[in-house]
Tab-separated table of C-alpha atoms in Angstrom:
chain	number	residue	atom	x	y	z
A	1	UNK	CA	22.315	-8.457	-22.125
A	2	UNK	CA	22.777	-9.907	-18.645
A	3	UNK	CA	20.340	-12.776	-18.171
A	4	UNK	CA	18.570	-12.551	-14.804
A	5	UNK	CA	15.888	-15.068	-15.628
A	6	UNK	CA	17.181	-17.614	-13.106
A	7	UNK	CA	16.341	-15.380	-10.132
A	8	UNK	CA	13.029	-14.342	-11.733
A	9	UNK	CA	11.963	-17.944	-12.332
A	10	UNK	CA	12.846	-18.918	-8.754
A	11	UNK	CA	10.808	-16.006	-7.388
A	12	UNK	CA	7.893	-16.868	-9.674
A	13	UNK	CA	7.876	-20.483	-8.503
A	14	UNK	CA	8.010	-19.464	-4.838
A	15	UNK	CA	5.137	-17.002	-5.157
A	16	UNK	CA	2.935	-19.407	-7.098
A	17	UNK	CA	3.461	-22.036	-4.394
A	18	UNK	CA	2.442	-19.809	-1.512
A	19	UNK	CA	-0.053	-17.205	-2.797
A	20	UNK	CA	-3.024	-19.585	-2.851
A	21	UNK	CA	-2.206	-21.128	0.529
A	22	UNK	CA	-2.012	-17.677	2.155
A	23	UNK	CA	-5.464	-16.737	0.876
A	24	UNK	CA	-6.955	-20.025	2.074
A	25	UNK	CA	-5.335	-19.721	5.511
A	26	UNK	CA	-6.404	-16.062	5.825
A	27	UNK	CA	-10.012	-16.867	4.880
A	28	UNK	CA	-10.270	-19.696	7.398
A	29	UNK	CA	-8.731	-17.739	10.299
A	30	UNK	CA	-10.070	-14.199	9.656
A	31	UNK	CA	-6.500	-12.868	9.519
A	32	UNK	CA	-6.067	-9.485	7.831
A	33	UNK	CA	-2.295	-9.842	7.720
A	34	UNK	CA	-2.544	-13.236	6.003
A	35	UNK	CA	-4.869	-11.782	3.352
A	36	UNK	CA	-2.341	-8.960	2.847
A	37	UNK	CA	0.430	-11.527	2.485
A	38	UNK	CA	-1.702	-13.325	-0.112
A	39	UNK	CA	-2.137	-10.045	-2.015
A	40	UNK	CA	1.609	-9.464	-1.748
A	41	UNK	CA	2.438	-12.877	-3.246
A	42	UNK	CA	-0.137	-12.461	-6.028
A	43	UNK	CA	1.297	-9.063	-6.983
A	44	UNK	CA	4.832	-10.501	-6.903
A	45	UNK	CA	3.768	-13.351	-9.191
A	46	UNK	CA	2.292	-10.870	-11.669
A	47	UNK	CA	5.444	-8.759	-11.455
A	48	UNK	CA	7.724	-11.655	-12.330
A	49	UNK	CA	5.568	-12.512	-15.345
A	50	UNK	CA	5.752	-8.874	-16.504
A	51	UNK	CA	9.529	-8.816	-16.042
A	52	UNK	CA	9.917	-11.980	-18.116
A	53	UNK	CA	7.724	-10.408	-20.783
A	54	UNK	CA	9.826	-7.225	-20.678
A	55	UNK	CA	13.058	-9.211	-21.016
A	56	UNK	CA	11.656	-11.056	-24.021
A	57	UNK	CA	10.437	-7.861	-25.698
A	58	UNK	CA	13.727	-6.055	-25.081
A	59	UNK	CA	15.563	-8.675	-27.146
A	60	UNK	CA	13.575	-8.005	-30.319
A	61	UNK	CA	15.747	-7.115	-33.288
A	62	UNK	CA	15.713	-3.526	-34.634
A	63	UNK	CA	13.215	-2.801	-37.374
A	64	UNK	CA	12.069	0.089	-39.572
A	65	UNK	CA	10.098	1.756	-36.771
A	66	UNK	CA	12.614	1.056	-33.968
A	67	UNK	CA	16.070	1.324	-35.602
A	68	UNK	CA	17.839	1.225	-32.231
A	69	UNK	CA	15.955	-1.867	-31.061
A	70	UNK	CA	13.482	-2.508	-28.244
A	71	UNK	CA	15.825	-2.378	-25.244
A	72	UNK	CA	13.766	0.255	-23.407
A	73	UNK	CA	10.864	-2.221	-23.172
A	74	UNK	CA	12.596	-3.620	-20.088
A	75	UNK	CA	12.641	-0.173	-18.451
A	76	UNK	CA	8.961	0.367	-19.269
A	77	UNK	CA	7.813	-2.924	-17.774
A	78	UNK	CA	10.031	-2.417	-14.717
A	79	UNK	CA	8.271	0.903	-14.152
A	80	UNK	CA	4.884	-0.817	-14.526
A	81	UNK	CA	6.000	-3.354	-11.900
A	82	UNK	CA	6.894	-0.543	-9.461
A	83	UNK	CA	3.403	0.944	-9.917
A	84	UNK	CA	1.782	-2.444	-9.263
A	85	UNK	CA	3.855	-2.912	-6.102
A	86	UNK	CA	2.671	0.491	-4.888
A	87	UNK	CA	-0.999	0.251	-5.871
A	88	UNK	CA	-1.955	-3.417	-5.625
A	89	UNK	CA	0.638	-4.392	-3.041
A	90	UNK	CA	1.366	-1.476	-0.739
A	91	UNK	CA	-1.767	0.692	-0.836
A	92	UNK	CA	-4.180	-2.266	-0.757
A	93	UNK	CA	-2.372	-3.851	2.194
A	94	UNK	CA	-2.428	-0.573	4.132
A	95	UNK	CA	-6.145	-0.131	3.371
A	96	UNK	CA	-6.884	-3.702	4.453
A	97	UNK	CA	-4.909	-3.232	7.662
A	98	UNK	CA	-6.564	0.090	8.580
A	99	UNK	CA	-10.021	-1.456	8.149
A	100	UNK	CA	-9.109	-4.302	10.494
A	101	UNK	CA	-7.675	-1.886	13.043
A	102	UNK	CA	-10.885	0.182	13.027
A	103	UNK	CA	-13.108	-2.906	13.179
A	104	UNK	CA	-10.885	-5.688	14.519
A	105	UNK	CA	-11.983	-9.313	14.165
A	106	UNK	CA	-10.915	-11.948	16.654
A	107	UNK	CA	-8.597	-14.389	14.945
A	108	UNK	CA	-9.560	-18.037	14.918
A	109	UNK	CA	-6.990	-20.748	15.640
A	110	UNK	CA	-3.889	-19.449	13.787
A	111	UNK	CA	-2.193	-22.858	13.596
A	112	UNK	CA	-2.485	-23.079	9.805
A	113	UNK	CA	-1.353	-19.478	9.479
A	114	UNK	CA	1.911	-20.362	11.206
A	115	UNK	CA	2.398	-23.405	8.985
A	116	UNK	CA	1.824	-21.340	5.840
A	117	UNK	CA	4.068	-18.510	7.063
A	118	UNK	CA	6.851	-20.932	7.985
A	119	UNK	CA	6.723	-22.638	4.584
A	120	UNK	CA	6.500	-19.250	2.854
A	121	UNK	CA	9.592	-18.086	4.727
A	122	UNK	CA	11.492	-21.122	3.446
A	123	UNK	CA	10.362	-20.577	-0.161
A	124	UNK	CA	10.894	-16.796	-0.119
A	125	UNK	CA	14.218	-17.157	1.699
A	126	UNK	CA	15.446	-19.614	-0.931
A	127	UNK	CA	14.331	-17.277	-3.704
A	128	UNK	CA	16.054	-14.330	-1.973
A	129	UNK	CA	19.272	-16.328	-1.628
A	130	UNK	CA	19.265	-17.113	-5.364
A	131	UNK	CA	18.450	-13.486	-6.274
A	132	UNK	CA	21.251	-12.130	-4.054
A	133	UNK	CA	23.693	-14.646	-5.508
A	134	UNK	CA	22.803	-13.577	-9.050
A	135	UNK	CA	23.010	-9.868	-8.161
A	136	UNK	CA	26.437	-10.349	-6.564
A	137	UNK	CA	27.717	-11.536	-9.937
A	138	UNK	CA	26.866	-8.152	-11.475
A	139	UNK	CA	27.995	-5.693	-8.790
A	140	UNK	CA	31.740	-6.490	-9.086
A	141	UNK	CA	32.666	-5.740	-5.486
A	142	UNK	CA	30.758	-2.451	-5.292
A	143	UNK	CA	28.731	-1.635	-2.208
A	144	UNK	CA	25.107	-2.698	-2.466
A	145	UNK	CA	23.543	0.741	-2.729
A	146	UNK	CA	26.188	1.963	-5.189
A	147	UNK	CA	25.604	-1.128	-7.339
A	148	UNK	CA	21.850	-0.458	-7.391
A	149	UNK	CA	22.275	3.213	-8.301
A	150	UNK	CA	24.800	2.461	-11.041
A	151	UNK	CA	22.987	-0.576	-12.416
A	152	UNK	CA	21.246	-0.046	-15.753
A	153	UNK	CA	19.332	-3.342	-15.497
A	154	UNK	CA	16.315	-3.068	-13.150
A	155	UNK	CA	15.653	-6.800	-13.402
A	156	UNK	CA	18.994	-7.479	-11.697
A	157	UNK	CA	17.949	-5.889	-8.403
A	158	UNK	CA	14.147	-5.768	-8.622
A	159	UNK	CA	13.751	-9.411	-7.572
A	160	UNK	CA	16.179	-8.832	-4.676
A	161	UNK	CA	13.995	-5.975	-3.398
A	162	UNK	CA	10.775	-7.937	-3.881
A	163	UNK	CA	12.058	-11.034	-2.090
A	164	UNK	CA	13.691	-8.952	0.631
A	165	UNK	CA	10.393	-7.152	1.242
A	166	UNK	CA	8.587	-10.506	1.267
A	167	UNK	CA	10.916	-12.008	3.886
A	168	UNK	CA	10.705	-8.857	6.058
A	169	UNK	CA	6.904	-8.871	5.750
A	170	UNK	CA	6.656	-12.530	6.737
A	171	UNK	CA	8.768	-11.978	9.854
A	172	UNK	CA	6.653	-8.966	10.892
A	173	UNK	CA	3.413	-10.898	10.359
A	174	UNK	CA	4.650	-13.915	12.329
A	175	UNK	CA	5.706	-11.776	15.303
A	176	UNK	CA	2.604	-9.544	15.482
A	177	UNK	CA	0.236	-12.430	14.774
A	178	UNK	CA	1.763	-14.368	17.646
A	179	UNK	CA	1.435	-11.396	20.036
A	180	UNK	CA	-2.097	-10.693	18.788
A	181	UNK	CA	-3.262	-14.248	19.433
A	182	UNK	CA	-1.399	-14.708	22.735
A	183	UNK	CA	-2.577	-11.475	24.360
A	184	UNK	CA	-5.942	-11.080	22.659
A	185	UNK	CA	-5.106	-7.846	20.787
A	186	UNK	CA	-6.765	-8.267	17.359
A	187	UNK	CA	-5.711	-4.758	16.282
A	188	UNK	CA	-2.123	-5.987	15.963
A	189	UNK	CA	-3.121	-8.208	13.063
A	190	UNK	CA	-4.266	-5.103	11.182
A	191	UNK	CA	-1.079	-3.283	12.216
A	192	UNK	CA	0.978	-6.087	10.669
A	193	UNK	CA	-0.910	-5.592	7.416
A	194	UNK	CA	-0.196	-1.837	7.480
A	195	UNK	CA	3.521	-2.431	8.122
A	196	UNK	CA	3.742	-4.910	5.232
A	197	UNK	CA	2.043	-2.323	3.012
A	198	UNK	CA	4.469	0.427	4.038
A	199	UNK	CA	7.448	-1.811	3.230
A	200	UNK	CA	6.022	-2.382	-0.249
A	201	UNK	CA	5.392	1.353	-0.764
A	202	UNK	CA	9.029	2.063	0.168
A	203	UNK	CA	10.296	-0.588	-2.267
A	204	UNK	CA	8.024	0.713	-5.037
A	205	UNK	CA	9.442	4.250	-4.707
A	206	UNK	CA	13.027	3.004	-5.076
A	207	UNK	CA	12.177	0.874	-8.109
A	208	UNK	CA	10.104	3.631	-9.725
A	209	UNK	CA	12.938	6.136	-9.248
A	210	UNK	CA	15.523	3.917	-10.934
A	211	UNK	CA	13.234	2.720	-13.740
A	212	UNK	CA	11.982	6.244	-14.491
A	213	UNK	CA	15.522	7.611	-14.763
A	214	UNK	CA	16.456	4.948	-17.312
A	215	UNK	CA	13.186	5.258	-19.203
A	216	UNK	CA	13.661	9.023	-19.526
A	217	UNK	CA	17.066	8.576	-21.174
A	218	UNK	CA	19.720	8.333	-18.454
A	219	UNK	CA	23.214	8.673	-19.889
A	220	UNK	CA	26.642	7.306	-19.041
A	221	UNK	CA	28.436	8.320	-15.848
A	222	UNK	CA	30.551	11.548	-15.802
A	223	UNK	CA	33.787	9.592	-15.291
A	224	UNK	CA	32.989	7.472	-18.362
A	225	UNK	CA	32.346	10.630	-20.413
A	226	UNK	CA	35.747	11.957	-19.361
A	227	UNK	CA	37.457	8.714	-20.388
A	228	UNK	CA	35.763	8.811	-23.798
A	229	UNK	CA	36.722	12.460	-24.280
A	230	UNK	CA	40.371	11.711	-23.469
A	231	UNK	CA	40.325	8.700	-25.791
A	232	UNK	CA	38.980	10.801	-28.682
A	233	UNK	CA	41.501	13.576	-28.029
A	234	UNK	CA	44.396	11.120	-28.358
A	235	UNK	CA	43.703	10.969	-32.090
A	236	UNK	CA	46.089	13.124	-34.098
A	237	UNK	CA	43.238	14.831	-35.969
A	238	UNK	CA	41.421	16.127	-32.865
A	239	UNK	CA	41.806	19.472	-31.122
A	240	UNK	CA	39.272	18.773	-28.365
A	241	UNK	CA	35.999	17.073	-27.584
A	242	UNK	CA	33.364	19.799	-27.202
A	243	UNK	CA	30.357	17.749	-26.114
A	244	UNK	CA	29.269	14.170	-25.391
A	245	UNK	CA	25.634	13.085	-25.419
A	246	UNK	CA	24.539	9.569	-24.488
A	247	UNK	CA	21.597	7.401	-23.493
A	248	UNK	CA	21.114	3.805	-22.403
A	249	UNK	CA	18.939	2.032	-24.957
A	250	UNK	CA	19.120	-1.164	-22.899
A	251	UNK	CA	21.239	-2.391	-19.950
A	252	UNK	CA	24.033	-3.339	-22.339
A	253	UNK	CA	23.550	-0.928	-25.222
A	254	UNK	CA	24.549	2.746	-25.260
A	255	UNK	CA	23.938	5.322	-27.982
A	256	UNK	CA	26.726	7.909	-28.037
A	257	UNK	CA	27.091	11.226	-29.873
A	258	UNK	CA	30.307	13.275	-29.856
A	259	UNK	CA	30.767	16.819	-31.112
A	260	UNK	CA	34.467	17.128	-31.908
A	261	UNK	CA	36.636	20.070	-32.924
A	262	UNK	CA	39.013	18.793	-35.635
A	263	UNK	CA	42.185	20.570	-36.759
A	264	UNK	CA	41.534	23.340	-39.287
A	265	UNK	CA	43.961	22.188	-41.974
A	266	UNK	CA	42.311	18.764	-42.439
A	267	UNK	CA	40.304	18.070	-45.569
A	268	UNK	CA	37.050	16.079	-45.708
A	269	UNK	CA	38.762	12.744	-46.352
A	270	UNK	CA	41.158	13.167	-43.420
A	271	UNK	CA	38.290	14.105	-41.078
A	272	UNK	CA	36.345	11.045	-42.249
A	273	UNK	CA	39.345	8.817	-41.528
A	274	UNK	CA	39.700	10.415	-38.094
A	275	UNK	CA	36.021	9.802	-37.312
A	276	UNK	CA	36.434	6.156	-38.300
A	277	UNK	CA	39.491	5.720	-36.049
A	278	UNK	CA	37.813	7.375	-33.068
A	279	UNK	CA	34.660	5.280	-33.514
A	280	UNK	CA	36.629	2.021	-33.610
A	281	UNK	CA	38.745	2.958	-30.584
A	282	UNK	CA	35.678	3.829	-28.519
A	283	UNK	CA	33.864	0.592	-29.448
A	284	UNK	CA	36.965	-1.456	-28.643
A	285	UNK	CA	37.406	0.231	-25.231
A	286	UNK	CA	33.697	0.391	-24.301
A	287	UNK	CA	31.803	-2.710	-25.548
A	288	UNK	CA	28.446	-1.329	-24.362
A	289	UNK	CA	28.672	1.508	-26.885
A	290	UNK	CA	26.929	0.046	-29.929
A	291	UNK	CA	26.173	3.271	-31.847
A	292	UNK	CA	28.702	6.123	-32.114
A	293	UNK	CA	27.678	9.308	-33.943
A	294	UNK	CA	30.473	11.838	-34.422
A	295	UNK	CA	29.681	15.381	-35.528
A	296	UNK	CA	32.609	17.630	-36.579
A	297	UNK	CA	32.411	21.153	-35.150
């Protein structure tokens, strides 16, 4: 399984460093957007811990009750993370911002807010750089969006989205906080909080969509199915491949079932030999396919 722990650990360290300072700065300056940023960092810290837990659980060896292993644990915890980003990150930030727009509070001296935001931008930017670097290793020249859609490992791009949202949120907060303080428009501080929340809601929908698809049993791509069908049909015992069923059990483990029409004149032993050849050829050509079940038609 691809190990994305480096980017997760870097994001975890960055969020631990800045979450507490954001809350302290927000409390001292009555800044809604700083409190929202503190919530954002706290949620991100929790998310990274859950991802690390999911990665650990997904590596458990198969047992009597889970003969195909625990790979889908990663998809489950990635889906939980997307829900947390939506509920605790996005919705709470929007709620906080709306309250401060309805009943705006004049911000005190925002000097410490700017210091915290500047340091946060450095930490989050560094974490984003590491996450992007790690993700680039897995996308193999594909365009970003295509790589995300085709990726079967949510942990490979989840940290990129989280850190990207964090950097975008910090820039928005810095700009609107500066305008709010300079021109005496306290409502803008609440608006910044709402915008940060909406960014998180958008990110949560993308992550939930991808994680849900994998959790519900997403299979291999159509072009891969066609390649496997052609590979099976090259065997001398095969007439045609009637059906291919598949599901990702983990980012690097596929369960595959083929229904194959063998030639009529073959006896049981010859069909068994053919099944063995096809299975070995598929595993040699597609290393991700760990389990191959072949059903004669």
